[in-house]
Coordinates of C-alpha atoms in Angstrom, one line a residue:
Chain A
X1 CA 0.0 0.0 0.0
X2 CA 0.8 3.4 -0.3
X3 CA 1.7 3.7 -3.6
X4 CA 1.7 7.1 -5.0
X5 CA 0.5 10.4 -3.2
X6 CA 0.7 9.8 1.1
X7 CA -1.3 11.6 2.9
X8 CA 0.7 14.5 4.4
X9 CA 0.5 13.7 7.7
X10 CA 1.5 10.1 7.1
X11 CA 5.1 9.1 6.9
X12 CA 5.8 5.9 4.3
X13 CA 8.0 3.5 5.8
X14 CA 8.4 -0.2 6.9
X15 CA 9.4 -0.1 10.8
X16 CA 8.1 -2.5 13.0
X17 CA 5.9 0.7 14.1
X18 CA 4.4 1.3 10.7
X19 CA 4.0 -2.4 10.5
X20 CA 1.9 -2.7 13.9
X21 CA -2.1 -3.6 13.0
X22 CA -3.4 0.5 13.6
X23 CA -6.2 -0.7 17.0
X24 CA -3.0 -1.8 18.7
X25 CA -1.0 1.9 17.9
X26 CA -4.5 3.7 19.2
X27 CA -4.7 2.2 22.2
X28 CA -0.8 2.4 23.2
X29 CA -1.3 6.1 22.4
X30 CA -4.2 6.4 24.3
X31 CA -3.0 4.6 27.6
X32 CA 0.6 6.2 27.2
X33 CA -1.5 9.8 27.5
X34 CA -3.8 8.5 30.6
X35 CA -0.4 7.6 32.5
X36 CA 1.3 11.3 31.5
X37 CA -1.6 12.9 32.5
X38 CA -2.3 11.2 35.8
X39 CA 1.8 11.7 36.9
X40 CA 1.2 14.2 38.7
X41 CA 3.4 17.6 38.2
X42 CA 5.7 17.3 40.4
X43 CA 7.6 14.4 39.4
X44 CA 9.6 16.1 36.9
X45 CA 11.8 12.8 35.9
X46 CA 8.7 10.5 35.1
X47 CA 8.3 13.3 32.5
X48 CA 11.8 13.2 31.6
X49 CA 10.8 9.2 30.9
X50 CA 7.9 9.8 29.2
X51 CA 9.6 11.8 26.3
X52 CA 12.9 9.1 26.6
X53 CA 10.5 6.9 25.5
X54 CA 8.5 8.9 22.7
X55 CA 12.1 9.6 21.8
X56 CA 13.4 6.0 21.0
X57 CA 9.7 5.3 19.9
X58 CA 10.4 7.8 16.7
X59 CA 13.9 5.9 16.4
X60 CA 12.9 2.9 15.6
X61 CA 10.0 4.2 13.5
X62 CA 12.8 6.5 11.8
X63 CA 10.1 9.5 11.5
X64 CA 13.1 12.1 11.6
X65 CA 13.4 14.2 15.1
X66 CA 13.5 17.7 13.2
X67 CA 9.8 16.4 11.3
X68 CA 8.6 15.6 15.2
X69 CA 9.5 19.3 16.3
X70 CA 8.3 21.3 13.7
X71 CA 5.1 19.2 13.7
X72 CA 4.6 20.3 17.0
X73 CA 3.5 23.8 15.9
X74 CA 0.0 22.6 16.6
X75 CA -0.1 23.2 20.1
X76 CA 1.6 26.9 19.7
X77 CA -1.7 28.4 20.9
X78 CA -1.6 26.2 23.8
X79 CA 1.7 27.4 24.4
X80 CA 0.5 31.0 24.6
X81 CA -1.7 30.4 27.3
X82 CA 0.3 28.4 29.4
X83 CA 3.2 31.2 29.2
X84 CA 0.4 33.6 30.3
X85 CA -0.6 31.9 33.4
X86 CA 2.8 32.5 35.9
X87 CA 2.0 36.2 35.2
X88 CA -2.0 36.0 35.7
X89 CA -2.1 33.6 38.6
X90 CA -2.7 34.5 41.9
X91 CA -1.1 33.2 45.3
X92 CA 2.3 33.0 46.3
X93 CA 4.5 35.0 43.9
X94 CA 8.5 34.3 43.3
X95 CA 11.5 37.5 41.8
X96 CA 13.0 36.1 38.9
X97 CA 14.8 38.5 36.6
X98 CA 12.8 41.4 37.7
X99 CA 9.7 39.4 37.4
X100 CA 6.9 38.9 39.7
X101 CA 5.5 35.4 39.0
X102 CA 3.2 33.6 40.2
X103 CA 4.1 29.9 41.8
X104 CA 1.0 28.3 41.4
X105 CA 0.9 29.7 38.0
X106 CA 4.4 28.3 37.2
X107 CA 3.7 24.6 38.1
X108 CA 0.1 25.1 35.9
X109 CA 2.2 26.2 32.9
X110 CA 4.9 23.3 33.3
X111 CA 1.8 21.1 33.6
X112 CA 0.0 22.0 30.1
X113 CA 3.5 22.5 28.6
X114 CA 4.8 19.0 29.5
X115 CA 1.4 16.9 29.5
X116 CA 0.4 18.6 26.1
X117 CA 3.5 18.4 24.3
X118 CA 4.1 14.5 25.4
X119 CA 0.6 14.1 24.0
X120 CA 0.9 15.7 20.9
X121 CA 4.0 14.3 20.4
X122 CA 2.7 10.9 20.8
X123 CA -0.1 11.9 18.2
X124 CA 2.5 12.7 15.7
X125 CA 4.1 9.7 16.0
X126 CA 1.0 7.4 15.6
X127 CA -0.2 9.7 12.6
X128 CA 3.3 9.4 10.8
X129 CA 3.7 6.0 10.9
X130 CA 0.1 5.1 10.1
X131 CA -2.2 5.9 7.3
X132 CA -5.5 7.7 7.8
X133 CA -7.3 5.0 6.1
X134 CA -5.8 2.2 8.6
X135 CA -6.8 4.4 11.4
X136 CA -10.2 4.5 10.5
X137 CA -9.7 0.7 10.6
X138 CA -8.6 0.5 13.8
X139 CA -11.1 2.9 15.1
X140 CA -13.8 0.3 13.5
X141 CA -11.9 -2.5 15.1
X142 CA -12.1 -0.8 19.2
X143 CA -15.8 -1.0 18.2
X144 CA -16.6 2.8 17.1
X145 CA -20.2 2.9 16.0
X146 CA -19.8 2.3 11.9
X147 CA -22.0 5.2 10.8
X148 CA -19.2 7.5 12.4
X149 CA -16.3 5.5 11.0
X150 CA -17.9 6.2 7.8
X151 CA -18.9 9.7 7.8
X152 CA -14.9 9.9 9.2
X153 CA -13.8 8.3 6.0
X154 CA -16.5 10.2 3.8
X155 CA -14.6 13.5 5.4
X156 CA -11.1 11.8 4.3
X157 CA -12.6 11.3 0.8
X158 CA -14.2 14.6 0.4
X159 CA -12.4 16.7 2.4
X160 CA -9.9 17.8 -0.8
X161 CA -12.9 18.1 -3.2
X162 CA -14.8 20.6 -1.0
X163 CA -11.5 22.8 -0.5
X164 CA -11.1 22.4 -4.2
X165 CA -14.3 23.8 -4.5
X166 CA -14.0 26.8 -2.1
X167 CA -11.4 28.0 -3.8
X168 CA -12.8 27.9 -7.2
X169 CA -15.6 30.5 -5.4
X170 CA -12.9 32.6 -3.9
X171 CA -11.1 32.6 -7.3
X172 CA -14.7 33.4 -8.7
X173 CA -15.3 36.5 -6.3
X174 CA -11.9 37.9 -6.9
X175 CA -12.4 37.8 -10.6
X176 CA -15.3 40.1 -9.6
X177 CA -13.5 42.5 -8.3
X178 CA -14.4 41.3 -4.1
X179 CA -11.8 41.8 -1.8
X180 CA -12.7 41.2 1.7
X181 CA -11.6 44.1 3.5
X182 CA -13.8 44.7 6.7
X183 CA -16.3 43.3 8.9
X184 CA -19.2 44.3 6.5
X185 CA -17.7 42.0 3.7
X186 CA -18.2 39.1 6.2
X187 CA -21.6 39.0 4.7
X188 CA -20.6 38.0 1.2
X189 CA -18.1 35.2 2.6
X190 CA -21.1 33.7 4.7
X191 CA -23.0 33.7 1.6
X192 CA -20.2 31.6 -0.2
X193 CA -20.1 29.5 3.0
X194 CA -24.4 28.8 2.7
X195 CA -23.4 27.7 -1.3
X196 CA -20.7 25.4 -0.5
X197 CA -22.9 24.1 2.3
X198 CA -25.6 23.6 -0.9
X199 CA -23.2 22.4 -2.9
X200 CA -22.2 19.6 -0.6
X201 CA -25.3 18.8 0.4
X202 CA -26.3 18.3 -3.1
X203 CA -23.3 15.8 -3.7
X204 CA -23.6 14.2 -0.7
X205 CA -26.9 13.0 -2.4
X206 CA -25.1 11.9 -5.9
X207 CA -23.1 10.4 -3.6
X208 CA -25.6 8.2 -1.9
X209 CA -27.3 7.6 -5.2
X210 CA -23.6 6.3 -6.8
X211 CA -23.6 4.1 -3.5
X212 CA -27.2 2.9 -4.0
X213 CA -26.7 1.8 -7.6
X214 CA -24.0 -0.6 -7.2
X215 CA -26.1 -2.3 -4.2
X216 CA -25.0 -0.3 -0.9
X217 CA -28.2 -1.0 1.9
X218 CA -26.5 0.3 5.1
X219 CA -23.6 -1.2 5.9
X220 CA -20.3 -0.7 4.0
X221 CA -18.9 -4.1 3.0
X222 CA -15.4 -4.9 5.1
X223 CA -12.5 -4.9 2.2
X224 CA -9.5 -5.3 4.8
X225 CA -9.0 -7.1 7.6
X226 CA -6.5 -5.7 9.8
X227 CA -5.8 -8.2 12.3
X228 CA -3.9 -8.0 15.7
X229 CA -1.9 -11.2 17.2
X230 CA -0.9 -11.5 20.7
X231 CA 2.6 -10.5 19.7
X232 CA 0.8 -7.2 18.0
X233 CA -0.6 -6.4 20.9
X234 CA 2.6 -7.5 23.2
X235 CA 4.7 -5.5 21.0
X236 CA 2.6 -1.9 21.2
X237 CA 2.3 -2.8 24.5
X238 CA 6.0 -1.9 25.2
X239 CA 5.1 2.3 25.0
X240 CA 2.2 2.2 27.3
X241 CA 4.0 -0.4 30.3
X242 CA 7.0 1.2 30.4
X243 CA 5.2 4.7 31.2
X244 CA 3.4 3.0 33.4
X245 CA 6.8 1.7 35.0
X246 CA 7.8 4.8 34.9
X247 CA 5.1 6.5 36.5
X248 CA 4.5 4.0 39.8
X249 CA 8.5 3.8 40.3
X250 CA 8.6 7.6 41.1
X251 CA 5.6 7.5 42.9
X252 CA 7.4 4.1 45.3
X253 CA 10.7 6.0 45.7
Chain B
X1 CA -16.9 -17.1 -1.0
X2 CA -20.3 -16.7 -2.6
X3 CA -21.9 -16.5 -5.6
X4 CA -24.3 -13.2 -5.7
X5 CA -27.7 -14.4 -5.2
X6 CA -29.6 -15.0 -8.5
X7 CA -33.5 -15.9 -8.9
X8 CA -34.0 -19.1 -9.8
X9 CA -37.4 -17.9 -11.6
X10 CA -36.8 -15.0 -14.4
X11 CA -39.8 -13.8 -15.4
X12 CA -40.8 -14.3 -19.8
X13 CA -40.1 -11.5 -21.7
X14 CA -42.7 -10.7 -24.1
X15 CA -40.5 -9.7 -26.5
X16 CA -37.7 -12.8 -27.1
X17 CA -35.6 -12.6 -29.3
X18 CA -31.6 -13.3 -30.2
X19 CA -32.3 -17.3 -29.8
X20 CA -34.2 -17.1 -26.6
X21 CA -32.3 -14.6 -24.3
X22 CA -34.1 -11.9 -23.6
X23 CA -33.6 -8.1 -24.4
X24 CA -31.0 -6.5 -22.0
X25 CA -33.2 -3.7 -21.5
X26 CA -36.9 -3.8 -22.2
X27 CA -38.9 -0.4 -20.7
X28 CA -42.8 -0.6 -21.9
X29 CA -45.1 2.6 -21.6
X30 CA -42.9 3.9 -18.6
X31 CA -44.6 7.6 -17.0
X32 CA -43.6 9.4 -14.3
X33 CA -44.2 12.5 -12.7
X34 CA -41.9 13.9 -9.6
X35 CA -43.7 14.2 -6.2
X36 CA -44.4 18.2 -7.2
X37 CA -46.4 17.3 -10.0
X38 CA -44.1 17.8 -12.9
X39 CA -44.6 15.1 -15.5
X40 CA -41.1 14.0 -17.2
X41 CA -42.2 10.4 -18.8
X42 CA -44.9 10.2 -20.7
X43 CA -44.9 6.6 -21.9
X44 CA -41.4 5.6 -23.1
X45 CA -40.9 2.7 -24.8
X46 CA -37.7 0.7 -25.6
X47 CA -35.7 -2.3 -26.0
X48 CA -32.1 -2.8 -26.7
X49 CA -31.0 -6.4 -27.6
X50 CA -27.9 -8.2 -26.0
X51 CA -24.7 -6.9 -27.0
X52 CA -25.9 -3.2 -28.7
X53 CA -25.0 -0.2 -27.9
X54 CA -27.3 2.7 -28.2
X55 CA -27.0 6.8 -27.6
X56 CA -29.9 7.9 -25.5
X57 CA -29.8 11.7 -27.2
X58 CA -32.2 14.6 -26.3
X59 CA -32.4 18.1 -25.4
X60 CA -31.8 19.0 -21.5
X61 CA -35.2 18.8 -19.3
X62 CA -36.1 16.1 -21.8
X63 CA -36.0 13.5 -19.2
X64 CA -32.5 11.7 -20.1
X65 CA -31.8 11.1 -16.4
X66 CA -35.2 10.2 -14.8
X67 CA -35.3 7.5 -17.8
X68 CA -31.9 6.5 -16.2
X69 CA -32.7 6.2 -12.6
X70 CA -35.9 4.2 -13.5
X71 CA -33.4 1.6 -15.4
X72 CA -31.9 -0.1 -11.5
X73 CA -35.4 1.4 -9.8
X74 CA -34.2 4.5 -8.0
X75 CA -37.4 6.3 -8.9
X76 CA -40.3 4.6 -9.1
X77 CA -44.2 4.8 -8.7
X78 CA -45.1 5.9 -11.8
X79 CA -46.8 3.3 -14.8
X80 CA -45.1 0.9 -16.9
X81 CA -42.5 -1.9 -16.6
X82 CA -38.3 -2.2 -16.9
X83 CA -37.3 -5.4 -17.4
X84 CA -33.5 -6.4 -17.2
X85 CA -32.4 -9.3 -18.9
X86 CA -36.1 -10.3 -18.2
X87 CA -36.2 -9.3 -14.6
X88 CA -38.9 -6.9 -13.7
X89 CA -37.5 -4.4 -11.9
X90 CA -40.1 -4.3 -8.8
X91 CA -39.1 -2.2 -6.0
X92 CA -41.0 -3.6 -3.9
X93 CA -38.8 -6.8 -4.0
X94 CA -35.0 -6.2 -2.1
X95 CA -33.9 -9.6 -3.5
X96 CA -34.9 -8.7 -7.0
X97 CA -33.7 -5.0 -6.4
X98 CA -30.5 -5.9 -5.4
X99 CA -29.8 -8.2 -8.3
X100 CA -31.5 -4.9 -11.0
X101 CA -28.9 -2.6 -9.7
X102 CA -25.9 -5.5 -10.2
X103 CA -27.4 -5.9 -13.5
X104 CA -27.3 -2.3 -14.4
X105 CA -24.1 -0.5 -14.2
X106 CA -24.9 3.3 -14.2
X107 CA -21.7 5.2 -14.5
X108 CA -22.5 9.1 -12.9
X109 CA -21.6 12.0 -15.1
X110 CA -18.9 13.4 -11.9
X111 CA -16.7 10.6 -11.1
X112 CA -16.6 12.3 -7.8
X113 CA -20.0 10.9 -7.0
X114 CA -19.0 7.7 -8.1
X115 CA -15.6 7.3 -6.3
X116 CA -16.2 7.5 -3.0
X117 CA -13.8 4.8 -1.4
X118 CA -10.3 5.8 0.0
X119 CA -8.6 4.1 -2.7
X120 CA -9.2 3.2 -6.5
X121 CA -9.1 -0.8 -5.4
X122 CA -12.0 -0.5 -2.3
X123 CA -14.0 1.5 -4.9
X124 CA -13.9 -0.6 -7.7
X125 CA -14.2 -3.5 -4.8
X126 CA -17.3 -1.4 -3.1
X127 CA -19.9 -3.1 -6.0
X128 CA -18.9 -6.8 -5.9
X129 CA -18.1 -7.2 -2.1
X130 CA -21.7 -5.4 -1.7
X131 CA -23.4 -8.5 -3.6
X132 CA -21.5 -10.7 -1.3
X133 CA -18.1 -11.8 -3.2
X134 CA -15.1 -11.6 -0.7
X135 CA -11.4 -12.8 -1.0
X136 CA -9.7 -14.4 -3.9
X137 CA -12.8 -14.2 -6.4
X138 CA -13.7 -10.4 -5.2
X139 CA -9.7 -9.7 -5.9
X140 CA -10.2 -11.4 -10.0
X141 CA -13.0 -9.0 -10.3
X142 CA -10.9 -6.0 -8.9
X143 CA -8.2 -6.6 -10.9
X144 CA -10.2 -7.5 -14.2
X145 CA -11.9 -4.7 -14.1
X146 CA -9.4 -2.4 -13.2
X147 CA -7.2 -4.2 -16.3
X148 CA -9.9 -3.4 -18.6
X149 CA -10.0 0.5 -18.8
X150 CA -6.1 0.4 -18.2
X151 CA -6.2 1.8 -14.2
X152 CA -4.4 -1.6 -13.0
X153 CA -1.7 0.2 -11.5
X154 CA -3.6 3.3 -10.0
X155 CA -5.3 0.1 -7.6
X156 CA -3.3 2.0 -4.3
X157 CA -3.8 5.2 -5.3
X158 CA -6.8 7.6 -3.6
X159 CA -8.9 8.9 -6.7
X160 CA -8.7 12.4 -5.9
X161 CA -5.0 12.0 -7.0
X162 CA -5.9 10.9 -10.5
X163 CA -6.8 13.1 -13.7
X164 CA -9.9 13.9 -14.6
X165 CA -10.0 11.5 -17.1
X166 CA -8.1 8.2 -15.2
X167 CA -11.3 8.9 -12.9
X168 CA -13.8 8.6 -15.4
X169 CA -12.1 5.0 -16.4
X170 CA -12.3 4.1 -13.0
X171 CA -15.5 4.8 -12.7
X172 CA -16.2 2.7 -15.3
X173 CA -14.5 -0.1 -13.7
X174 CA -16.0 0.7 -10.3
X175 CA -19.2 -0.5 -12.5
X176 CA -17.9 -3.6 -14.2
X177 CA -16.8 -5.4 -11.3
X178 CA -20.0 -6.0 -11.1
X179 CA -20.5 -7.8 -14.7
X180 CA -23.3 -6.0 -15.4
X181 CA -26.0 -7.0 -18.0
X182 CA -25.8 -3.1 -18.8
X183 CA -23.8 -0.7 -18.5
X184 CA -25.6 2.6 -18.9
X185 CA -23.3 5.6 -18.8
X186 CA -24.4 9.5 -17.9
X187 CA -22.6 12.1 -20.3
X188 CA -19.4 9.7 -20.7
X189 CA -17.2 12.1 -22.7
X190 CA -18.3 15.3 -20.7
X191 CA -15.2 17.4 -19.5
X192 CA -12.6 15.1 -21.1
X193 CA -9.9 16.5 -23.1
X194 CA -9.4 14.8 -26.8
X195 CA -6.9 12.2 -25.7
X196 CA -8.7 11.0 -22.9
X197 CA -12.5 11.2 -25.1
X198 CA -10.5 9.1 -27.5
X199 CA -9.2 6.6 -24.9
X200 CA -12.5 6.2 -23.3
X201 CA -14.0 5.5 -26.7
X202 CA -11.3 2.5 -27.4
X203 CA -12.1 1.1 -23.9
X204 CA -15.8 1.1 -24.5
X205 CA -15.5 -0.4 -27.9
X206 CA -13.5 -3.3 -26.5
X207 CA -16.1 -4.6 -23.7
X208 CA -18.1 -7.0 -24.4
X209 CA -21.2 -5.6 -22.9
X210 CA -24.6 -4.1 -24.1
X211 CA -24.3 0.3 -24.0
X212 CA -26.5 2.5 -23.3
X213 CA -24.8 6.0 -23.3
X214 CA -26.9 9.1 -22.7
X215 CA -25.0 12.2 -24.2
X216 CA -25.2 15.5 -26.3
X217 CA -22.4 14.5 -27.6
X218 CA -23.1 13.8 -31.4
X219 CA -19.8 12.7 -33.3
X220 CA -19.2 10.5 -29.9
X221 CA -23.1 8.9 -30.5
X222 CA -21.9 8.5 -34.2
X223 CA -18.6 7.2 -33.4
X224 CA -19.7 4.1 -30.5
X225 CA -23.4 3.5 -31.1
X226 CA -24.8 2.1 -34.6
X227 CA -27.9 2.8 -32.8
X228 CA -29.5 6.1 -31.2
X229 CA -32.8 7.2 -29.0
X230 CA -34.1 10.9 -28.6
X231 CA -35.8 11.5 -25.9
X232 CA -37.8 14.7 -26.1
X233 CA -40.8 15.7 -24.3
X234 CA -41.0 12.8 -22.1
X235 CA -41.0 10.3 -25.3
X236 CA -39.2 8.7 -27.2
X237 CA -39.4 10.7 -30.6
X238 CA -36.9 8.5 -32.7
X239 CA -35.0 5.8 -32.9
X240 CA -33.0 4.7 -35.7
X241 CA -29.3 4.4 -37.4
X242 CA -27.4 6.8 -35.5
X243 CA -26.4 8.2 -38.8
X244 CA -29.4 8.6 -40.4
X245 CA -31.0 10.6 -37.5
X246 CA -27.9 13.1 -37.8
X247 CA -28.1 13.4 -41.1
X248 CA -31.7 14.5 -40.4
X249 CA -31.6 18.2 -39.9
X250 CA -35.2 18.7 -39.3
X251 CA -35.5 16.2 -36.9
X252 CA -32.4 17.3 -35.1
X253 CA -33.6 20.8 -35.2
X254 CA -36.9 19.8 -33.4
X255 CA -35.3 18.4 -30.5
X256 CA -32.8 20.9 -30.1
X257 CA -30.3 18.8 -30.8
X258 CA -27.4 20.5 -32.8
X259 CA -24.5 19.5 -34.6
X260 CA -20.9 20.6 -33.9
X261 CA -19.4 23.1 -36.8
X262 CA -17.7 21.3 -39.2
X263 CA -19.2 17.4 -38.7
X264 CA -20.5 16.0 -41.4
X265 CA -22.2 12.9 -40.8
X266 CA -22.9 11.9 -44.4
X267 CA -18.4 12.1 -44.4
X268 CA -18.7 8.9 -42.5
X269 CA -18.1 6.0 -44.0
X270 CA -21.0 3.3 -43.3

């Protein structure tokens, strides 16, 4: 698979991680974030073990560490708030380069900071070295209610066409001679938006008609099995354990 | 694996012909009106024999695509019969509906409607998995199909990476797969550039499958269907030698139906 155009969050490779059958990947990913965020704050060095391991996970995945970073991006806004907080919080305050800041707001911004970046990191990882389609798989495999795995992969199909098609209208008002320039132009852009919404709608019937013509009633038929062995399942386990090793050693010592 | 369900009981046609097997497509004094009253079929009548292929030509508003969607049952209610390879389409009947719409391959005039999968493969996999086929027969039909418009090694690849017209192919495959009785295809040459037209007509020649292709498309008519239909009004208003109705210019005139500059269908060798 995976001939051709990738999808450009997804990474092409052969590791043992892109290998992994996608429901095993989700659910490391999703027990490795309950651990980080139940450590609580204060034990700085779990968290240091916690991105040790995300760390070696991308090495043996070979998604490159520079692609990780810059990915990372995604949580900028996050970032923004949690710098806010040591200057916006209340009770004790500490002097730090001329700087009155606030404690309690200094351990809430380490939280986010750390918590959210191990997460999104982990999320990187899992969409790198999988492909959207095999997610959806997975996701179908943990038992997520089929109509919302399809509309999922209905939004994967589509998702191009309908941008495709917005920008065809914004090429279309700037030929036109529209520019949006203040608040009162917002009217003509919700306009556009009410057309696309049309416009979808009225595909997402041809759609269904396409589907009902070559015998679709319901339920879409399963093309690939993704199967998980024990050693699957043994082998994504290692991510989710070690945290967990991780986490219950520094809470013992 | 299964075989896809098949009556053991199909219907007489009234019509037999071609040493016993019935008419593909056999559509007697077919009407309908939409639920807000407008009439678009006023009685159609036709039947296309085993192995034809027809052009299905009119004027827009003429009722080109109700006809269509009457052909595997997606509109219904109205008077008169289909039949499909002797099966009444009866909607009414799941079992029989399910084996119409495997019969009839309609092919959508935006291959965007029609490919709808994540990849080329599951799409043109979609039809025959949906009848039942699974593992190493539903792979032969994949791969047939996807050999026969020439898309074998686009199987990975998601169709919104394709060209316009490497979609339309597939789309066509996404419909044999199923080994239709009749393949019925909506404005097949609409938005493709010369090359691609061209290609398209050279794959359609080649199957061995009966045609019907609706399209304002004249020289395409002249050039794949010995045969042609206008639909006008709501009837059918003609059917004869493709050639002869375009060389027709009354008739042609009365249906709206117009000749690109510079064809001349009597230049046509017959």
């Amino acid at each position: 698979m995976g001939a051709g155009h990738a999808h450009r969050l997804y990474l092409p490779g052969r590791s043992p991680v892109h290998r992994l059958p996608p429901q095993c990947k989700l659910v490391a990913v999703l027990v490795f974030v309950l651990a980080v965020v139940a450590t609580p704050r204060e034990r700085i060095w779990a968290f240091a073990a916690y991105a040790l391991l995300l760390a070696a996970v991308a090495a043996v995945a070979r998604v490159p560490y520079r692609l990780v970073l810059r990915r990372t991006a995604i949580e900028l806004p996050f970032v923004a708030f949690a710098l806010l907080m040591p200057f916006v919080a209340t009770g004790e305050r500490v002097h730090w380069l001329g700087l009155s800041l606030s404690e309690a707001g200094l351990w809430g911004a380490w939280n986010i900071l750390a918590k959210g970046t191990l997460g999104v990191v982990a999320s990187i990882l899992l969409a790198a070295t999988t492909e959207p389609r095999l997610l959806l798989l997975g996701v179908e495999r943990l038992r997520m209610p089929a109509l919302i795995v399809q509309i999922a992969a209905f939004m994967l199909r589509y998702a191009d066409v309908v941008a495709e098609e917005m920008r065809r209208m914004r090429i279309a008002r700037a030929s036109r001679g529209f520019e949006a320039r203040d608040l009162r132009d917002a009217r003509v852009l919700a306009r556009s938006l009410g057309a696309l919404f049309l416009r979808s709608y009225e595909r997402g019937e041809r759609v269904h008609l396409a589907m009902v013509s070559r015998g679709y009633e319901g339920r879409m038929p399963v093309l690939r099995d993704v199967g998980a062995t024990a050693a699957h399942w043994t082998a994504a386990a290692a991510l989710p354990a070690a945290a967990l090793i991780a986490a219950v050693a520094w809470s013992v010592s | 694996m299964t075989a896809p369900n098949r009556p053991t009981t199909a219907p007489a046609s009234a019509a037999e012909e071609d040493g016993g097997a019935p008419p593909s497509l056999e559509v007697r004094g077919l009407a309908y009106a939409y639920p807000d009253g407008t009439q678009a079929l006023y009685g159609v009548d036709v039947t296309i024999r085993r192995g034809e292929r027809v052009a299905l030509l009119g004027p827009n508003g003429a009722g080109k695509t109700t006809l269509v969607l009457h052909l595997n049952g997606i509109l219904h209610g109205g008077a008169g019969t289909v039949r499909v390879a002797g099966l009444e389409v009866d909607p009414a009947d799941k079992r029989t509906l399910r084996e119409i719409r495997r019969r009839v391959g309609i092919v959508f005039q935006d291959p965007d409607d029609q490919l709808f999968m994540p990849t080329v493969r599951e799409d043109v996999a979609f039809g025959p998995a949906a009848m039942g086929l699974r593992g190493a027969e539903l792979d032969r039909r994949v791969r047939d199909a996807l050999e026969r418009v020439g898309m074998l090694e686009a199987a990975d690849r998601p169709p919104q990476h394709l060209s316009f017209g490497q979609r339309r192919r597939v789309a066509v495959a996404t419909v044999l797969a199923m080994e239709p009785e009749i393949l019925v295809l909506d404005e097949p040459s609409s938005n493709l550039d010369p090359a691609s037209r061209r290609e398209l007509a050279e794959i359609l020649r080649s199957l061995d499958v009966t045609v019907l292709m609706v399209t304002h498309d004249l020289p395409y008519a002249a050039e794949l269907c010995p045969r042609s239909l206008i639909l006008s009004g709501g009837v059918i208003a003609a059917d004869a030698p493709t050639l002869d109705l375009l060389s027709d210019a009354d008739l042609l005139a009365a249906h709206r139906l117009e000749l690109p500059f510079g064809f001349d269908p009597a230049a046509i060798p017959r």
